[in-house]
Amino acid sequence: MNRYPRNLRGYGPVPPNPQWPGGAKVAVQFVLNYEEGGENCVLHGDAASEAFLSDIPGAAQWPGQRHWNMESMYEYGARAGFWRLHRLFTQSDIPLTIYGVATALARSPEQVEAMKDAGWEIASHGLKWIEHKDMAEDEERAAIAEAIRLHTEVVGERPRGWYTGRCSENTVRLVAEEGGFAYVSDTYDDDLPYWLETGARDQLIIPYTLEANDMRFSVSPGWSDGEDFFNYLRNAFDTLYAEGAAGAPKMMSIGLHCRLAGRPGKIAALRKFIAHIQAHEGVWCPRRIEIAQHWADQHPPQQGLRPSRMDKPEFVETFGSIFEHSPWIAERAFDLELGPAHDCAAGIQNALCRMFRSASEEERLGVLTAHPDLAGKLAQAGRLTAESTSEQASAGLDLLTDEERERFTRLNTTYVEKHGFPFIIAVRDNNKASIMEAFHRRIDNDRETEFTEACRQVERIAHWRLRDLLP
C-alpha cells in the first residue's frame, strides 16, 4: 500500500465548534516552560553545554566544558524570572500549565511547591531538556518512563500532559503508547485539539505554539522589543476573538520561559496583554488539562470510514460503484499515494477522478455507456443500481406522465444515435425542467464537446455519491 502518513487535511473547511465553557469565544492558554536545571550541561552528564533559547546571540555548545554565561542565564529563570511570572499570574488569577522538565523540577523544590500551591498543572516536559532526534527508540522509551517516575516522585502525582519540544519522529507515538496521558502537545498543526489514532489508542493532541512564544526573543527572525511581543499576541487574540464571535471559537496557546518572559523588559508586554484579554467578555483561561477534559467530554473520538486505511477488497467494495459499473477505477485509485487527506469525500473523489481522467478514451467511453438512459426502460423495469434509482427519483424522474416518458425516450434515442453514449447529467443538481432544458441544449453539440461534458457530469455524479458516504 502506497500511503502518505502526514495529515494535511485536519478538520477541513468547517472545524467543529468546541463549545467552550460559558460560551467562551476563545480559550487562551498560558504555558510556562520550566527547564532551568534540566538543560544540557556537563554537570548533568551531557557532552556539552547548552546553546538554545537564551539571550546569547549565536550561542554554540562548548564540548566538554561548562558555559558559565549560559548557565547563569538559565539560573536567572529559576532564581528571579519564575517568581516574577508567579506573582503576575497569581495576581491576575490566571492558572498556568507548567511544562516541567523532570530533572529541573527535582532541582527546584521551592518553585514546585509554589506551582502546586497556585493550583497550576504540572505537565511533563521530558526527563532532560535535550535533543531527542537521534535517540534510539528504546532509549527514548526508557527516558519517557524515567521522566514519569521522577516527576511523580518530585511532584506527588504523575503528569497527565506531555510536551517534549526537542522531539524525535517517534515521540508522539511512544508517549501515546505509554497510555497514561490525557493529552500530548508535540504538534503545532491546528487551532483546536484533535484525536490521533496511534495503534489501538485514540490519543488527544492539544497543539502548542512556537510563534506566540517568547522564544522569539532568542531566535532570528524574532523580537528585540517587548512591544513586538505584545502586538503579536494582541493581533492573534483579536483575530481569534472575532472568529469566535462569528461562531467559530478556537484556542490560543502562549508559550513562556522563566529566563525570557521573566525579564523586566519582557514581562511588561505580557502584563499589557493580560489586561487586554481581561477587558473582553467570553475569554476562558484554562489549564491544558481542563481543555483535555472538556474535549474528551464534548468531542470524543469518532470512528468513520477511513479509506486510506482500507485493504483493497474493502476499498473496491466501498467505492467500486461510485463510477457506474466501473470498479476498475477504484482498483487503480487504491494504488495511489493515499493518506489522511483522502479520508473525506473530496479526497476520494480526487483519487477516483484522477484514474478516470488518465484512462484511455475507450475506457472512459465504457464508463459513459455503463450509465442508463434517464427514465428509460431499465428504470421502468426496476433494474437500475441503487445509486441511480435514488438519483433519478430525487429529480422526479420516477413520476413522469406518459407524455413526459415518451419525450425522454425519443430524446434518449436521438442522443445515443448521434453521440454513441447515453445523455448523462448529475440529476441531483437539477430538476425535471432543467434536465429537459439541458437535453434540448446539448443534443446538437458535436461529439467531442459532448464527450467532455458527459465526463464532467460523471465526475459530478461521483461527487454526490461520495457525499452520501463520507464527510
Coordinates of C-alpha atoms in Angstrom, one line a residue:
M1 CA 0.0 0.0 0.0
N2 CA 1.3 3.4 -1.0
R3 CA 0.3 5.5 1.9
Y4 CA 1.3 9.0 3.0
P5 CA 1.3 9.4 6.8
R6 CA 1.1 13.2 7.2
N7 CA -2.3 14.7 7.8
L8 CA -2.7 17.8 5.6
R9 CA -6.5 17.9 5.9
G10 CA -7.2 18.3 9.6
Y11 CA -10.8 19.4 10.2
G12 CA -11.2 20.6 6.6
P13 CA -13.2 23.8 5.8
V14 CA -15.6 23.7 8.7
P15 CA -13.9 22.9 12.0
P16 CA -16.1 21.8 15.0
N17 CA -17.4 24.3 17.4
P18 CA -15.6 23.4 20.7
Q19 CA -18.5 24.7 22.8
W20 CA -16.1 26.2 25.3
P21 CA -17.5 26.5 28.9
G22 CA -19.7 29.5 29.4
G23 CA -19.9 30.1 25.7
A24 CA -16.4 31.5 25.6
K25 CA -15.4 33.0 22.2
V26 CA -11.7 31.9 22.7
A27 CA -9.7 29.7 25.1
V28 CA -6.4 31.5 25.9
Q29 CA -4.0 29.0 27.5
F30 CA -0.6 30.1 29.0
V31 CA 2.2 27.6 29.3
L32 CA 5.3 28.3 31.4
N33 CA 8.2 26.1 30.4
Y34 CA 10.3 25.1 33.4
E35 CA 13.7 23.9 32.0
E36 CA 16.2 25.6 34.3
G37 CA 18.5 22.8 35.7
G38 CA 17.5 20.3 33.1
E39 CA 19.3 21.8 30.1
N40 CA 22.5 20.5 28.5
C41 CA 25.3 20.8 31.0
V42 CA 28.4 18.7 31.7
L43 CA 27.3 18.7 35.4
H44 CA 24.2 16.7 34.2
G45 CA 26.3 14.1 32.4
D46 CA 25.9 15.8 29.0
A47 CA 28.7 16.0 26.4
A48 CA 28.5 19.8 26.0
S49 CA 26.9 23.0 27.3
E50 CA 23.5 24.4 26.3
A51 CA 23.1 26.6 23.2
F52 CA 19.4 27.0 22.8
L53 CA 16.9 29.7 24.0
S54 CA 18.9 32.2 25.8
D55 CA 19.9 35.9 25.3
I56 CA 23.3 35.0 23.9
P57 CA 23.2 35.7 20.2
G58 CA 24.5 32.8 18.1
A59 CA 25.4 30.7 21.1
A60 CA 27.2 27.4 20.3
Q61 CA 27.7 24.3 22.5
W62 CA 31.0 24.0 24.3
P63 CA 32.0 20.3 24.1
G64 CA 33.3 19.0 27.5
Q65 CA 33.1 22.4 29.2
R66 CA 30.7 24.3 31.4
H67 CA 29.4 27.5 29.8
W68 CA 29.3 29.9 32.7
N69 CA 27.4 32.7 31.0
M70 CA 24.8 30.2 29.6
E71 CA 24.4 28.5 32.9
S72 CA 23.8 31.9 34.7
M73 CA 21.2 32.9 32.2
Y74 CA 19.2 29.7 32.9
E75 CA 19.8 30.3 36.6
Y76 CA 18.2 33.7 36.3
G77 CA 15.0 32.0 35.1
A78 CA 14.8 29.9 38.3
R79 CA 16.1 32.5 40.7
A80 CA 14.2 35.6 39.5
G81 CA 12.2 35.1 36.4
F82 CA 10.0 32.3 37.8
W83 CA 8.9 34.4 40.8
R84 CA 8.2 37.5 38.7
L85 CA 5.9 35.4 36.5
H86 CA 4.4 33.6 39.5
R87 CA 3.4 37.0 41.0
L88 CA 1.9 38.2 37.7
F89 CA -0.3 35.2 37.1
T90 CA -1.4 34.6 40.7
Q91 CA -2.3 38.3 41.0
S92 CA -4.2 38.1 37.6
D93 CA -6.0 34.9 38.8
I94 CA -4.9 33.0 35.6
P95 CA -3.8 29.4 36.2
L96 CA -0.8 28.1 34.2
T97 CA 0.2 24.8 32.8
I98 CA 3.8 24.2 33.6
Y99 CA 5.9 22.1 31.1
G100 CA 8.3 20.8 33.7
V101 CA 11.5 19.0 32.8
A102 CA 11.7 16.3 35.4
T103 CA 15.3 16.8 36.4
A104 CA 14.7 20.6 36.5
L105 CA 11.8 20.2 38.8
A106 CA 13.8 17.9 41.1
R107 CA 16.4 20.7 41.5
S108 CA 13.8 23.4 42.3
P109 CA 11.7 22.3 45.3
E110 CA 10.5 25.8 46.3
Q111 CA 9.3 26.5 42.8
V112 CA 7.4 23.2 42.6
E113 CA 5.8 24.0 45.9
A114 CA 4.7 27.4 44.6
M115 CA 3.3 25.8 41.4
K116 CA 1.2 23.4 43.5
D117 CA 0.0 26.0 45.9
A118 CA -1.2 28.1 43.0
G119 CA -3.2 25.2 41.6
W120 CA -1.2 25.1 38.4
E121 CA -1.0 22.0 36.3
I122 CA 2.5 20.5 36.1
A123 CA 2.8 18.6 32.8
S124 CA 5.9 16.7 31.7
H125 CA 8.5 18.3 29.6
G126 CA 10.6 15.2 29.4
L127 CA 13.4 13.9 31.6
K128 CA 16.1 16.4 30.4
W129 CA 15.9 19.5 28.1
I130 CA 18.0 18.0 25.4
E131 CA 17.6 16.9 21.8
H132 CA 15.8 13.6 21.1
K133 CA 16.0 13.4 17.4
D134 CA 19.0 11.0 17.3
M135 CA 17.8 8.8 20.2
A136 CA 17.2 5.1 19.5
E137 CA 13.6 4.2 20.1
D138 CA 14.3 2.1 23.1
E139 CA 16.4 4.8 24.6
E140 CA 13.7 7.4 24.2
R141 CA 11.0 5.0 25.6
A142 CA 13.2 4.5 28.7
A143 CA 13.7 8.3 29.0
I144 CA 9.9 8.8 28.9
A145 CA 9.4 6.1 31.6
E146 CA 12.1 7.7 33.8
A147 CA 10.6 11.2 33.3
I148 CA 7.2 9.9 34.6
R149 CA 8.8 8.1 37.5
L150 CA 10.9 11.1 38.6
H151 CA 8.1 13.6 38.0
T152 CA 5.7 11.5 40.1
E153 CA 8.3 11.3 42.9
V154 CA 9.0 15.0 42.9
V155 CA 5.5 16.4 42.3
G156 CA 3.5 13.8 44.2
E157 CA 1.4 12.7 41.2
R158 CA 2.1 11.6 37.7
P159 CA 1.8 14.0 34.8
R160 CA -1.3 13.9 32.7
G161 CA 0.1 16.1 29.9
W162 CA 3.3 15.7 27.8
Y163 CA 5.4 18.0 25.7
T164 CA 9.0 17.1 24.7
G165 CA 9.7 20.1 22.4
R166 CA 13.1 18.9 21.1
C167 CA 11.4 15.7 20.0
S168 CA 12.0 12.8 17.6
E169 CA 9.8 11.4 14.9
N170 CA 8.9 8.7 17.4
T171 CA 8.0 10.9 20.4
V172 CA 4.2 11.2 20.0
R173 CA 3.8 7.6 19.2
L174 CA 5.9 6.5 22.2
V175 CA 4.1 8.8 24.6
A176 CA 0.7 7.7 23.4
E177 CA 1.9 4.1 23.7
E178 CA 2.6 4.7 27.4
G179 CA -1.1 5.1 27.8
G180 CA -1.4 7.4 30.8
F181 CA -1.6 10.8 29.2
A182 CA -4.8 12.8 28.7
Y183 CA -3.0 14.8 26.0
V184 CA 0.2 15.3 24.1
S185 CA 1.3 18.7 22.8
D186 CA 4.2 17.9 20.5
T187 CA 2.5 19.3 17.4
Y188 CA 1.9 22.8 16.1
D189 CA -0.7 22.0 13.4
D190 CA -4.1 23.3 14.5
D191 CA -6.0 25.9 16.5
L192 CA -8.1 23.2 18.1
P193 CA -7.4 19.8 19.8
Y194 CA -7.9 16.7 17.8
W195 CA -7.7 12.9 18.2
L196 CA -4.8 10.9 16.7
E197 CA -5.2 7.2 16.3
T198 CA -1.9 5.6 17.4
G199 CA -2.0 1.8 17.4
A200 CA -5.1 0.8 19.4
R201 CA -5.3 4.1 21.2
D202 CA -7.0 7.4 20.3
Q203 CA -4.6 10.0 21.8
L204 CA -5.8 13.5 22.3
I205 CA -3.5 16.1 20.8
I206 CA -3.5 19.7 22.1
P207 CA -1.3 21.6 19.7
Y208 CA 1.3 24.0 21.0
T209 CA 2.9 27.1 19.6
L210 CA 6.3 28.3 18.6
E211 CA 5.1 31.7 17.2
A212 CA 3.0 33.1 20.1
N213 CA 6.0 32.3 22.2
D214 CA 8.7 34.3 23.9
M215 CA 11.3 32.1 22.4
R216 CA 11.3 34.6 19.5
F217 CA 13.3 36.9 21.7
S218 CA 16.2 34.4 21.3
V219 CA 15.9 33.5 17.6
S220 CA 16.1 35.2 14.2
P221 CA 13.8 36.5 12.9
G222 CA 12.5 37.4 16.3
W223 CA 11.7 40.2 18.7
S224 CA 14.1 42.6 20.4
D225 CA 11.3 44.8 21.9
G226 CA 8.5 43.8 24.3
E227 CA 6.1 45.9 22.2
D228 CA 6.6 43.5 19.3
F229 CA 5.7 40.6 21.6
F230 CA 2.6 42.5 22.9
N231 CA 1.5 43.5 19.4
Y232 CA 1.8 40.0 18.0
L233 CA -0.1 38.5 20.9
R234 CA -2.8 41.1 20.7
N235 CA -3.3 40.7 17.0
A236 CA -3.5 36.9 17.3
F237 CA -6.0 37.2 20.1
D238 CA -8.2 39.8 18.3
T239 CA -8.3 37.6 15.2
L240 CA -9.3 34.5 17.2
Y241 CA -11.8 36.5 19.3
A242 CA -13.5 37.8 16.2
E243 CA -13.7 34.3 14.7
G244 CA -15.2 33.1 18.0
A245 CA -17.8 35.9 17.9
A246 CA -18.7 34.8 14.4
G247 CA -19.4 31.2 15.6
A248 CA -16.1 29.5 15.2
P249 CA -14.2 29.6 18.6
K250 CA -10.6 28.5 18.7
M251 CA -7.8 28.0 21.2
M252 CA -4.8 30.3 21.6
S253 CA -1.6 28.9 23.2
I254 CA 1.1 31.2 24.5
G255 CA 4.5 29.8 25.4
L256 CA 6.7 31.4 28.0
H257 CA 10.1 30.7 29.6
C258 CA 11.2 31.8 33.0
R259 CA 14.6 33.2 31.7
L260 CA 12.9 35.0 28.8
A261 CA 9.5 36.4 29.7
G262 CA 10.6 36.7 33.3
R263 CA 12.9 39.6 32.4
P264 CA 11.6 43.0 33.4
G265 CA 11.6 44.4 29.9
K266 CA 9.7 41.5 28.5
I267 CA 7.1 40.8 31.2
A268 CA 5.8 44.4 30.8
A269 CA 4.4 43.3 27.4
L270 CA 2.9 40.2 29.0
R271 CA 1.2 42.3 31.6
K272 CA -0.3 44.6 28.9
F273 CA -1.6 41.6 27.0
I274 CA -3.3 40.1 30.1
A275 CA -5.0 43.5 30.7
H276 CA -6.1 43.4 27.1
I277 CA -7.8 40.0 27.2
Q278 CA -9.3 40.7 30.6
A279 CA -11.1 43.7 29.1
H280 CA -13.0 41.3 26.9
E281 CA -16.0 39.2 27.8
G282 CA -16.1 35.5 26.9
V283 CA -12.5 34.6 27.3
W284 CA -11.7 31.3 29.0
C285 CA -8.2 30.9 30.5
P286 CA -7.9 27.3 31.5
R287 CA -5.0 24.9 32.2
R288 CA -4.3 22.5 29.4
I289 CA -5.7 19.6 31.4
E290 CA -9.0 21.3 31.6
I291 CA -9.0 21.7 27.8
A292 CA -8.3 18.0 27.5
Q293 CA -11.1 17.1 29.9
H294 CA -13.6 19.3 28.1
W295 CA -12.6 18.0 24.7
A296 CA -12.9 14.3 25.8
D297 CA -16.3 15.0 27.2
Q298 CA -17.7 17.2 24.4
H299 CA -15.9 15.8 21.4
P300 CA -15.0 12.1 22.0
P301 CA -13.2 10.2 19.2
Q302 CA -15.4 9.4 16.3
Q303 CA -15.0 6.4 14.1
G304 CA -16.0 6.6 10.5
L305 CA -14.8 5.4 7.1
R306 CA -11.1 5.8 6.7
P307 CA -10.4 4.9 3.0
S308 CA -6.6 5.3 3.4
R309 CA -6.6 2.5 5.9
M310 CA -8.8 0.1 4.0
D311 CA -7.3 -3.0 2.3
K312 CA -8.0 -3.4 -1.4
P313 CA -11.1 -5.6 -1.3
E314 CA -12.8 -3.3 1.2
F315 CA -11.8 -0.2 -0.8
V316 CA -13.2 -1.6 -4.0
E317 CA -16.3 -2.9 -2.4
T318 CA -17.0 0.6 -0.9
F319 CA -16.1 2.7 -3.8
G320 CA -16.4 0.4 -6.8
S321 CA -19.9 1.6 -7.7
I322 CA -19.2 5.4 -7.5
F323 CA -18.5 5.4 -11.2
E324 CA -21.3 3.4 -12.7
H325 CA -20.4 -0.3 -13.2
S326 CA -16.7 0.6 -13.3
P327 CA -14.9 -0.9 -10.3
W328 CA -11.6 -0.8 -12.2
I329 CA -11.4 2.9 -11.3
A330 CA -11.4 2.1 -7.6
E331 CA -9.0 -0.7 -8.1
R332 CA -6.5 1.7 -9.7
A333 CA -7.1 4.5 -7.2
F334 CA -6.2 2.2 -4.4
D335 CA -2.7 2.1 -5.6
L336 CA -2.2 5.9 -5.5
E337 CA -0.4 7.6 -2.6
L338 CA -3.4 7.9 -0.3
G339 CA -3.3 9.4 3.1
P340 CA -5.5 11.1 5.8
A341 CA -6.3 13.9 3.3
H342 CA -8.2 11.3 1.3
D343 CA -10.4 10.2 4.2
C344 CA -13.2 12.5 3.0
A345 CA -15.5 12.9 0.0
A346 CA -13.2 15.4 -1.7
G347 CA -10.2 13.2 -1.2
I348 CA -11.6 10.0 -2.6
Q349 CA -13.3 11.9 -5.5
N350 CA -9.9 13.4 -6.4
A351 CA -8.3 9.9 -6.4
L352 CA -11.1 8.3 -8.4
C353 CA -11.3 11.2 -10.9
R354 CA -7.5 11.0 -11.5
M355 CA -7.9 7.4 -12.6
F356 CA -10.9 8.3 -14.7
R357 CA -9.1 11.2 -16.4
S358 CA -5.9 9.3 -17.0
A359 CA -7.8 6.3 -18.6
S360 CA -7.9 5.8 -22.3
E361 CA -10.8 7.3 -24.3
E362 CA -12.1 3.8 -24.9
E363 CA -12.1 3.1 -21.1
R364 CA -13.9 6.4 -20.4
L365 CA -16.4 5.7 -23.2
G366 CA -17.1 2.4 -21.4
V367 CA -17.9 4.4 -18.2
L368 CA -20.3 6.6 -20.2
T369 CA -22.1 3.7 -21.9
A370 CA -22.5 2.0 -18.5
H371 CA -24.9 4.7 -17.4
P372 CA -28.6 4.1 -18.0
D373 CA -30.9 6.2 -20.1
L374 CA -32.7 8.8 -18.0
A375 CA -36.2 7.5 -17.2
G376 CA -35.5 4.7 -19.7
K377 CA -36.5 1.0 -19.8
L378 CA -34.2 -0.1 -17.0
A379 CA -35.8 2.4 -14.7
Q380 CA -39.2 1.2 -15.6
A381 CA -38.2 -2.4 -15.0
G382 CA -36.6 -1.5 -11.6
R383 CA -33.1 -2.6 -12.8
L384 CA -31.1 0.5 -12.0
T385 CA -28.3 0.5 -9.5
A386 CA -29.4 1.7 -6.1
E387 CA -27.5 4.9 -6.6
S388 CA -29.1 5.6 -10.0
T389 CA -32.6 4.8 -8.7
S390 CA -32.2 7.3 -5.8
E391 CA -30.7 10.0 -8.1
Q392 CA -33.4 9.8 -10.7
A393 CA -36.1 9.8 -8.0
S394 CA -34.6 12.9 -6.5
A395 CA -35.4 14.8 -9.7
G396 CA -38.9 13.4 -10.0
L397 CA -37.9 11.1 -13.0
D398 CA -39.8 8.2 -11.3
L399 CA -43.1 10.1 -11.5
L400 CA -43.3 11.1 -15.2
T401 CA -46.5 11.3 -17.1
D402 CA -46.9 9.1 -20.2
E403 CA -46.2 12.1 -22.4
E404 CA -43.0 13.1 -20.5
R405 CA -41.8 9.5 -20.6
E406 CA -42.3 9.3 -24.3
R407 CA -40.4 12.6 -24.8
F408 CA -37.5 11.3 -22.8
T409 CA -37.4 8.1 -24.7
R410 CA -37.4 10.0 -28.0
L411 CA -34.6 12.3 -26.9
N412 CA -32.5 9.4 -25.5
T413 CA -32.7 7.5 -28.8
T414 CA -31.7 10.5 -30.8
Y415 CA -28.9 11.4 -28.5
V416 CA -27.4 7.9 -28.4
E417 CA -27.6 7.6 -32.2
K418 CA -25.7 10.9 -32.6
H419 CA -23.1 10.6 -29.9
G420 CA -22.7 6.9 -29.1
F421 CA -23.4 7.1 -25.4
P422 CA -26.3 8.0 -23.2
F423 CA -27.2 11.5 -22.1
I424 CA -25.6 12.0 -18.7
I425 CA -26.4 14.7 -16.2
A426 CA -26.0 15.0 -12.5
V427 CA -29.7 14.9 -11.7
R428 CA -29.1 16.0 -8.1
D429 CA -28.0 19.4 -9.4
N430 CA -31.2 19.7 -11.3
N431 CA -35.0 19.2 -11.5
K432 CA -37.2 17.7 -14.2
A433 CA -37.5 21.0 -16.1
S434 CA -33.8 21.9 -16.0
I435 CA -32.9 18.3 -17.2
M436 CA -35.2 18.6 -20.1
E437 CA -33.8 22.1 -21.0
A438 CA -30.2 20.7 -20.9
F439 CA -31.3 17.7 -23.0
H440 CA -32.5 20.1 -25.8
R441 CA -29.5 22.4 -25.4
R442 CA -26.8 19.7 -25.5
I443 CA -28.2 17.3 -28.1
D444 CA -27.0 19.3 -31.0
N445 CA -23.4 19.6 -29.7
D446 CA -20.6 17.9 -31.6
R447 CA -19.4 14.6 -30.2
E448 CA -16.1 15.9 -28.8
T449 CA -17.9 18.7 -26.9
E450 CA -20.5 16.3 -25.6
F451 CA -18.0 13.7 -24.6
T452 CA -16.1 16.2 -22.5
E453 CA -19.4 17.4 -20.9
A454 CA -20.6 13.9 -20.2
C455 CA -17.3 13.1 -18.5
R456 CA -17.6 16.2 -16.4
Q457 CA -21.2 15.1 -15.4
V458 CA -19.9 11.7 -14.5
E459 CA -17.4 13.3 -12.0
R460 CA -20.2 15.4 -10.6
I461 CA -22.4 12.3 -10.1
A462 CA -19.4 10.8 -8.2
H463 CA -19.2 13.9 -6.1
W464 CA -22.8 13.4 -4.9
R465 CA -22.4 9.7 -4.3
L466 CA -19.3 10.2 -2.2
R467 CA -21.1 12.8 -0.1
D468 CA -23.5 10.2 0.9
L469 CA -20.6 8.0 2.3
L470 CA -18.1 10.4 3.6
P471 CA -17.8 13.9 5.3

